[in-house]
Structure formats: structure tokens, C-alpha cells
């Protein structure tokens, strides 16, 4: 059953990033403008107030590149039912900006630091490893004493070159008070796949994604806008969410019919769901 509102809304307030990671399609994105117009992100937020929504003001970008980020967080938190979460590589989250974001009411930060040594981390994400580590440590310290509670995760991608450092990485960040995790690296759709995994997709059940010009897309991995479901410049957020295109796509994905959607027809994300389905069918789980 389709919920009346999304639980999470991601807003790509800028398309820019301070890094260029080989595994990330952000470096291939050509859409414009570089920054979402103020009236667009305000429209999205205004139309969804009072719904208990968690907003994530980033998508295929580094959110700290946008100097309006603190203003955006404050605007979201005018709604007492709202939450705000960020993902960041940590390179631009200086103590000064961290303090301002905490004061604005930020609820959660996920640092993506993919290594415990400079050699591994900078191979995965070409930013200054030392600066990212220092910024993350200081933010964890500040979050621990902030008047508004803000949880912190530090995450490493599970790749061959990171596996030798994972145990030490987890122990270190957990000891500082963060929640440390190792997470899988998914393939982006249309990155070499010739077909799809015929399994249901959990990504779209409760989530909505807006790219920098105001279009809503089906998935956060839609780097080339192959799955546009609406445009907030032409329709309301709820009209897009409950609209025919989104309902049709969601129904197909719930049935594992990815091949009938252009974006999803070359996606192998969440392959484990297919394996779980086979085990259940065979009576082995």
C-alpha cells in the first residue's frame, strides 16, 4: 500500500562536489543549474511541513559545497516534526560550519571516509584525508555536547582495498562515540549492466528525490534522469508522489518487474533480495 506522504525527501540543492570518486557518477552528471533556486527548495519544504518527514539536502553531490546549507537546515527545522540528515565526505565540514549546523538543528551526519590510512582513503575519495579525519573527530566531539542531539555515523565502503583496514577502522570510530559501519558498494544503474535483477526494490517505498532543477526522479542513483516522475515547478509534491507515473513505477517495482522501467532495466542493486526470494521458494529459509 502506498503511504500518503514520503518518509524521506532528498533535495539536490547543488550538483557540485569537492571530490571526483571513480565509483560515483556525480562526475558524469551534466544537468544544470549548478545550484537549485531558492524558490524551488523552499517550495518542496513548504508543501510537506507537518508530516514528520526526514529531509536530506543532498543527492549526487557534496552538501557542504552549498554555502546556503545552514540556512536550508534552519528553514526545515521551523517544522518541529521534521528531521534533517546529511551525508558528507568531511572535507568541508570545518568546526565553524559544524557548530552552525548543530545550532541550526541538524539531527544526523554520516561521514563517508573509506579508509583508515591515507593511502587507501585518498585512493577511494581524492580529498585531504587528514582534514576529513580532523573535521570528523571535532564534529563528534561537538555533537556530544550540543544542546540539540545529533547522531554521527562514520561509514566505509566494503571494497577489496578497504578490507584490510575495516577492523581497526570500526574500533577507532566506535571508541570516539560515533556509530561506525561498513556498507556495500552498489553498482549505479546503466554502468555496464546488460539486464536487471528481477527483484522488488526497497529504495522507493518511502523515499522521494528532487534533482537540482526541480524534477523528481524515481531513484537516488538516477544520474541521467532516466526515471523522471514529475516536476515541482509544475505540480505539487503530493501530486507527484501520488501521481500516475509514480504509482505505476512503484507497482512494477513491487512485483520485481524492473525490466519494464527504462532506469531500472539495467540495475542490479539489492541482488540479495532475489537470493532471499529463491531460498524462500525452495523452502530453505
CSV table of C-alpha atoms in Angstrom, one decimal:
chain,number,residue,atom,x,y,z
A,1,UNK,CA,0.0,0.0,0.0
A,2,UNK,CA,1.3,3.4,-0.9
A,3,UNK,CA,1.8,5.8,2.0
A,4,UNK,CA,0.1,9.2,1.6
A,5,UNK,CA,3.5,11.0,2.0
A,6,UNK,CA,7.1,10.0,1.7
A,7,UNK,CA,9.0,9.4,4.9
A,8,UNK,CA,12.3,10.8,3.4
A,9,UNK,CA,12.8,13.6,0.9
A,10,UNK,CA,16.2,14.2,-0.7
A,11,UNK,CA,16.9,17.6,-2.2
A,12,UNK,CA,19.8,18.2,-4.5
A,13,UNK,CA,20.5,21.8,-3.7
A,14,UNK,CA,23.7,21.8,-5.8
A,15,UNK,CA,25.2,19.4,-8.3
A,16,UNK,CA,28.8,20.2,-7.3
A,17,UNK,CA,31.3,18.2,-5.2
A,18,UNK,CA,34.7,18.8,-3.9
A,19,UNK,CA,35.9,15.4,-5.0
A,20,UNK,CA,35.8,13.1,-8.0
A,21,UNK,CA,35.5,9.5,-7.0
A,22,UNK,CA,35.8,6.8,-9.5
A,23,UNK,CA,32.9,4.8,-8.2
A,24,UNK,CA,30.5,7.8,-8.1
A,25,UNK,CA,28.5,9.1,-11.2
A,26,UNK,CA,28.4,12.6,-9.8
A,27,UNK,CA,31.4,13.4,-12.0
A,28,UNK,CA,29.4,12.4,-15.1
A,29,UNK,CA,26.3,14.4,-14.4
A,30,UNK,CA,25.7,17.3,-16.9
A,31,UNK,CA,22.5,18.8,-15.6
A,32,UNK,CA,22.2,22.4,-14.7
A,33,UNK,CA,21.9,24.8,-12.9
A,34,UNK,CA,24.8,24.2,-10.5
A,35,UNK,CA,22.6,25.4,-7.6
A,36,UNK,CA,18.9,24.8,-7.0
A,37,UNK,CA,16.9,28.1,-7.0
A,38,UNK,CA,15.8,29.2,-3.5
A,39,UNK,CA,12.1,29.2,-4.5
A,40,UNK,CA,12.3,25.5,-5.5
A,41,UNK,CA,13.8,24.1,-2.4
A,42,UNK,CA,11.5,26.3,-0.3
A,43,UNK,CA,8.5,25.1,-2.3
A,44,UNK,CA,9.4,21.5,-1.6
A,45,UNK,CA,9.8,22.1,2.1
A,46,UNK,CA,6.7,24.4,2.4
A,47,UNK,CA,4.5,21.8,0.8
A,48,UNK,CA,5.5,19.0,3.1
A,49,UNK,CA,5.6,20.7,6.5
A,50,UNK,CA,3.9,19.0,9.5
A,51,UNK,CA,4.3,15.5,8.0
A,52,UNK,CA,7.1,14.2,10.2
A,53,UNK,CA,9.4,14.0,7.2
A,54,UNK,CA,13.2,13.5,7.3
A,55,UNK,CA,14.9,15.8,4.8
A,56,UNK,CA,18.2,15.1,3.3
A,57,UNK,CA,19.5,18.2,1.5
A,58,UNK,CA,21.9,16.4,-0.8
A,59,UNK,CA,21.7,13.8,-3.6
A,60,UNK,CA,24.5,13.3,-6.1
A,61,UNK,CA,26.7,16.0,-4.6
A,62,UNK,CA,28.7,17.1,-1.5
A,63,UNK,CA,26.2,19.2,0.5
A,64,UNK,CA,28.8,21.4,2.2
A,65,UNK,CA,29.7,22.9,-1.2
A,66,UNK,CA,26.4,24.8,-0.9
A,67,UNK,CA,27.0,27.8,1.3
A,68,UNK,CA,23.3,28.1,1.9
A,69,UNK,CA,23.2,24.7,3.7
A,70,UNK,CA,22.9,26.2,7.2
A,71,UNK,CA,20.0,28.4,6.1
A,72,UNK,CA,18.3,25.4,4.5
A,73,UNK,CA,18.7,23.4,7.7
A,74,UNK,CA,17.2,26.2,9.7
A,75,UNK,CA,14.3,26.6,7.3
A,76,UNK,CA,13.5,22.9,7.5
A,77,UNK,CA,13.7,22.9,11.3
A,78,UNK,CA,11.0,25.6,11.5
A,79,UNK,CA,8.8,22.5,11.4
A,80,UNK,CA,9.0,20.8,14.8
A,81,UNK,CA,8.0,17.4,13.2
A,82,UNK,CA,10.9,17.5,10.7
A,83,UNK,CA,14.4,15.9,10.9
A,84,UNK,CA,17.5,16.8,8.8
A,85,UNK,CA,20.3,14.4,7.9
A,86,UNK,CA,23.5,14.9,5.9
A,87,UNK,CA,26.0,12.6,4.2
A,88,UNK,CA,29.4,14.2,3.7
A,89,UNK,CA,33.0,13.2,2.9
A,90,UNK,CA,34.0,15.5,5.7
A,91,UNK,CA,36.5,17.7,3.8
A,92,UNK,CA,34.4,20.9,4.1
A,93,UNK,CA,32.8,20.3,7.4
A,94,UNK,CA,35.0,22.7,9.4
A,95,UNK,CA,34.4,23.2,13.1
A,96,UNK,CA,32.9,26.6,12.3
A,97,UNK,CA,30.3,25.2,9.9
A,98,UNK,CA,29.8,22.2,12.1
A,99,UNK,CA,28.9,24.5,15.1
A,100,UNK,CA,26.5,26.4,12.9
A,101,UNK,CA,24.8,23.3,11.6
A,102,UNK,CA,24.4,21.9,15.1
A,103,UNK,CA,22.9,25.3,16.2
A,104,UNK,CA,20.5,25.1,13.2
A,105,UNK,CA,19.1,21.8,14.5
A,106,UNK,CA,20.9,19.1,12.4
A,107,UNK,CA,19.8,15.7,13.5
A,108,UNK,CA,22.3,13.3,11.9
A,109,UNK,CA,25.6,13.3,10.0
A,110,UNK,CA,27.0,10.3,8.1
A,111,UNK,CA,30.7,10.7,7.3
A,112,UNK,CA,31.9,8.8,4.3
A,113,UNK,CA,35.6,8.1,5.0
A,114,UNK,CA,36.7,5.0,3.1
A,115,UNK,CA,39.9,4.0,4.7
A,116,UNK,CA,42.0,4.1,7.9
A,117,UNK,CA,45.2,5.0,6.1
A,118,UNK,CA,45.8,8.0,3.8
A,119,UNK,CA,46.9,5.6,1.0
A,120,UNK,CA,43.6,3.7,1.0
A,121,UNK,CA,41.2,6.6,1.8
A,122,UNK,CA,42.6,9.0,-0.8
A,123,UNK,CA,42.5,6.3,-3.4
A,124,UNK,CA,38.8,5.9,-2.8
A,125,UNK,CA,38.0,9.6,-2.3
A,126,UNK,CA,40.6,12.1,-3.6
A,127,UNK,CA,40.3,14.7,-0.8
A,128,UNK,CA,42.7,15.5,2.0
A,129,UNK,CA,42.4,12.5,4.3
A,130,UNK,CA,43.9,14.3,7.3
A,131,UNK,CA,41.5,17.2,7.0
A,132,UNK,CA,38.5,14.9,6.7
A,133,UNK,CA,39.6,12.9,9.8
A,134,UNK,CA,40.2,16.1,11.8
A,135,UNK,CA,36.8,17.5,10.9
A,136,UNK,CA,35.0,14.3,11.7
A,137,UNK,CA,36.7,13.9,15.1
A,138,UNK,CA,35.9,17.5,16.0
A,139,UNK,CA,32.3,17.2,14.9
A,140,UNK,CA,31.8,14.1,17.0
A,141,UNK,CA,33.2,16.0,20.0
A,142,UNK,CA,30.9,19.0,19.4
A,143,UNK,CA,27.9,16.8,18.8
A,144,UNK,CA,28.4,15.2,22.1
A,145,UNK,CA,27.9,18.5,24.0
A,146,UNK,CA,25.4,20.1,21.6
A,147,UNK,CA,22.0,21.3,23.1
A,148,UNK,CA,20.2,19.6,20.2
A,149,UNK,CA,21.1,15.9,19.9
A,150,UNK,CA,22.8,15.0,16.7
A,151,UNK,CA,23.9,11.4,16.0
A,152,UNK,CA,27.0,10.6,14.0
A,153,UNK,CA,27.9,7.7,11.7
A,154,UNK,CA,31.2,7.1,10.1
A,155,UNK,CA,31.0,4.7,7.1
A,156,UNK,CA,33.4,2.8,5.0
A,157,UNK,CA,32.6,1.1,1.6
A,158,UNK,CA,33.2,-2.6,1.5
A,159,UNK,CA,35.8,-3.0,-1.2
A,160,UNK,CA,38.9,-5.2,-1.7
A,161,UNK,CA,41.3,-2.4,-0.9
A,162,UNK,CA,39.4,-1.4,2.4
A,163,UNK,CA,39.0,-4.9,3.9
A,164,UNK,CA,42.4,-5.0,5.5
A,165,UNK,CA,41.6,-1.8,7.5
A,166,UNK,CA,38.0,-2.5,8.5
A,167,UNK,CA,38.5,-4.0,11.9
A,168,UNK,CA,40.8,-1.2,13.1
A,169,UNK,CA,38.5,1.4,11.4
A,170,UNK,CA,35.4,0.2,13.3
A,171,UNK,CA,37.2,0.0,16.6
A,172,UNK,CA,38.6,3.5,16.3
A,173,UNK,CA,35.5,5.4,15.3
A,174,UNK,CA,33.3,3.5,17.8
A,175,UNK,CA,35.7,4.4,20.6
A,176,UNK,CA,35.2,8.1,19.8
A,177,UNK,CA,31.4,7.8,20.2
A,178,UNK,CA,30.3,7.5,16.5
A,179,UNK,CA,28.5,4.6,15.1
A,180,UNK,CA,30.9,3.0,12.7
A,181,UNK,CA,29.7,0.9,9.8
A,182,UNK,CA,31.0,-0.9,6.7
A,183,UNK,CA,28.4,-0.7,3.9
A,184,UNK,CA,28.2,-2.3,0.5
A,185,UNK,CA,29.2,-0.6,-2.7
A,186,UNK,CA,26.3,-0.8,-5.2
A,187,UNK,CA,26.6,-0.5,-8.9
A,188,UNK,CA,24.9,2.5,-10.4
A,189,UNK,CA,22.2,1.7,-13.0
A,190,UNK,CA,23.4,1.7,-16.6
A,191,UNK,CA,27.0,1.3,-15.6
A,192,UNK,CA,27.8,-1.7,-17.7
A,193,UNK,CA,24.8,-4.0,-16.8
A,194,UNK,CA,23.0,-5.6,-19.8
A,195,UNK,CA,19.9,-6.5,-17.8
A,196,UNK,CA,18.4,-6.1,-14.3
A,197,UNK,CA,17.9,-8.1,-11.2
A,198,UNK,CA,14.2,-9.2,-11.3
A,199,UNK,CA,13.6,-8.5,-7.6
A,200,UNK,CA,11.5,-6.0,-5.8
A,201,UNK,CA,13.2,-2.6,-5.0
A,202,UNK,CA,13.0,-1.3,-1.4
A,203,UNK,CA,14.6,2.0,-2.3
A,204,UNK,CA,11.5,3.8,-3.5
A,205,UNK,CA,8.9,2.6,-0.9
A,206,UNK,CA,9.2,5.6,1.4
A,207,UNK,CA,11.6,8.0,-0.4
A,208,UNK,CA,11.4,10.9,-2.8
A,209,UNK,CA,14.2,12.5,-4.7
A,210,UNK,CA,14.4,16.0,-6.3
A,211,UNK,CA,17.3,17.0,-8.6
A,212,UNK,CA,18.7,20.4,-8.9
A,213,UNK,CA,16.3,21.9,-11.4
A,214,UNK,CA,13.2,20.7,-9.5
A,215,UNK,CA,12.4,17.5,-11.3
A,216,UNK,CA,11.5,14.5,-9.1
A,217,UNK,CA,13.2,11.2,-10.1
A,218,UNK,CA,12.5,7.7,-9.1
A,219,UNK,CA,15.8,6.8,-7.5
A,220,UNK,CA,18.8,8.5,-5.9
A,221,UNK,CA,21.0,6.6,-8.4
A,222,UNK,CA,19.4,8.2,-11.4
A,223,UNK,CA,22.4,10.2,-12.6
A,224,UNK,CA,21.0,10.8,-16.1
A,225,UNK,CA,17.3,11.5,-15.3
A,226,UNK,CA,16.0,8.3,-16.9
A,227,UNK,CA,13.2,7.9,-14.4
A,228,UNK,CA,11.5,11.3,-14.0
A,229,UNK,CA,8.2,11.1,-12.2
A,230,UNK,CA,7.3,14.8,-12.1
A,231,UNK,CA,8.4,18.4,-11.7
A,232,UNK,CA,7.7,20.5,-8.6
A,233,UNK,CA,7.7,23.6,-10.8
A,234,UNK,CA,4.6,22.3,-12.5
A,235,UNK,CA,2.9,20.1,-9.8
A,236,UNK,CA,2.8,19.9,-6.0
A,237,UNK,CA,4.9,17.4,-4.1
A,238,UNK,CA,1.9,15.3,-3.2
A,239,UNK,CA,0.6,15.4,-6.8
A,240,UNK,CA,3.9,13.9,-7.9
A,241,UNK,CA,4.1,11.4,-5.1
A,242,UNK,CA,0.5,10.1,-5.7
A,243,UNK,CA,0.6,10.7,-9.4
A,244,UNK,CA,0.0,8.0,-12.1
A,245,UNK,CA,3.7,7.8,-13.1
A,246,UNK,CA,5.0,7.2,-9.6
A,247,UNK,CA,2.2,4.7,-8.8
A,248,UNK,CA,2.8,2.7,-12.0
A,249,UNK,CA,6.6,2.6,-11.4
A,250,UNK,CA,6.1,1.6,-7.7
A,251,UNK,CA,3.7,-1.2,-8.7
A,252,UNK,CA,6.1,-2.6,-11.2
A,253,UNK,CA,9.0,-2.5,-8.7
A,254,UNK,CA,6.9,-4.1,-6.0
A,255,UNK,CA,6.4,-7.0,-8.4
A,256,UNK,CA,10.1,-7.2,-9.3
A,257,UNK,CA,9.4,-6.0,-12.9
A,258,UNK,CA,12.4,-3.7,-13.2
A,259,UNK,CA,12.8,-4.5,-16.8
A,260,UNK,CA,9.7,-2.6,-17.7
A,261,UNK,CA,11.2,0.7,-16.5
A,262,UNK,CA,14.0,2.2,-18.5
A,263,UNK,CA,16.0,3.4,-15.5
A,264,UNK,CA,15.7,0.1,-13.6
A,265,UNK,CA,16.1,-2.2,-16.7
A,266,UNK,CA,19.8,-2.1,-16.1
A,267,UNK,CA,20.1,-2.2,-12.3
A,268,UNK,CA,21.4,-5.0,-10.2
A,269,UNK,CA,21.0,-3.2,-6.9
A,270,UNK,CA,19.7,-5.2,-3.9
A,271,UNK,CA,20.5,-8.5,-5.5
A,272,UNK,CA,20.3,-10.1,-2.1
A,273,UNK,CA,16.5,-9.8,-2.3
A,274,UNK,CA,16.5,-12.1,-5.3
A,275,UNK,CA,18.6,-14.6,-3.4
A,276,UNK,CA,16.4,-14.4,-0.4
A,277,UNK,CA,13.3,-15.0,-2.6
A,278,UNK,CA,14.9,-18.1,-4.1
A,279,UNK,CA,15.6,-19.5,-0.7
A,280,UNK,CA,12.1,-18.9,0.5
A,281,UNK,CA,10.7,-20.5,-2.7
A,282,UNK,CA,12.9,-23.6,-2.2
A,283,UNK,CA,11.9,-23.9,1.5
A,284,UNK,CA,15.5,-23.3,2.7
A,285,UNK,CA,14.9,-20.3,4.9
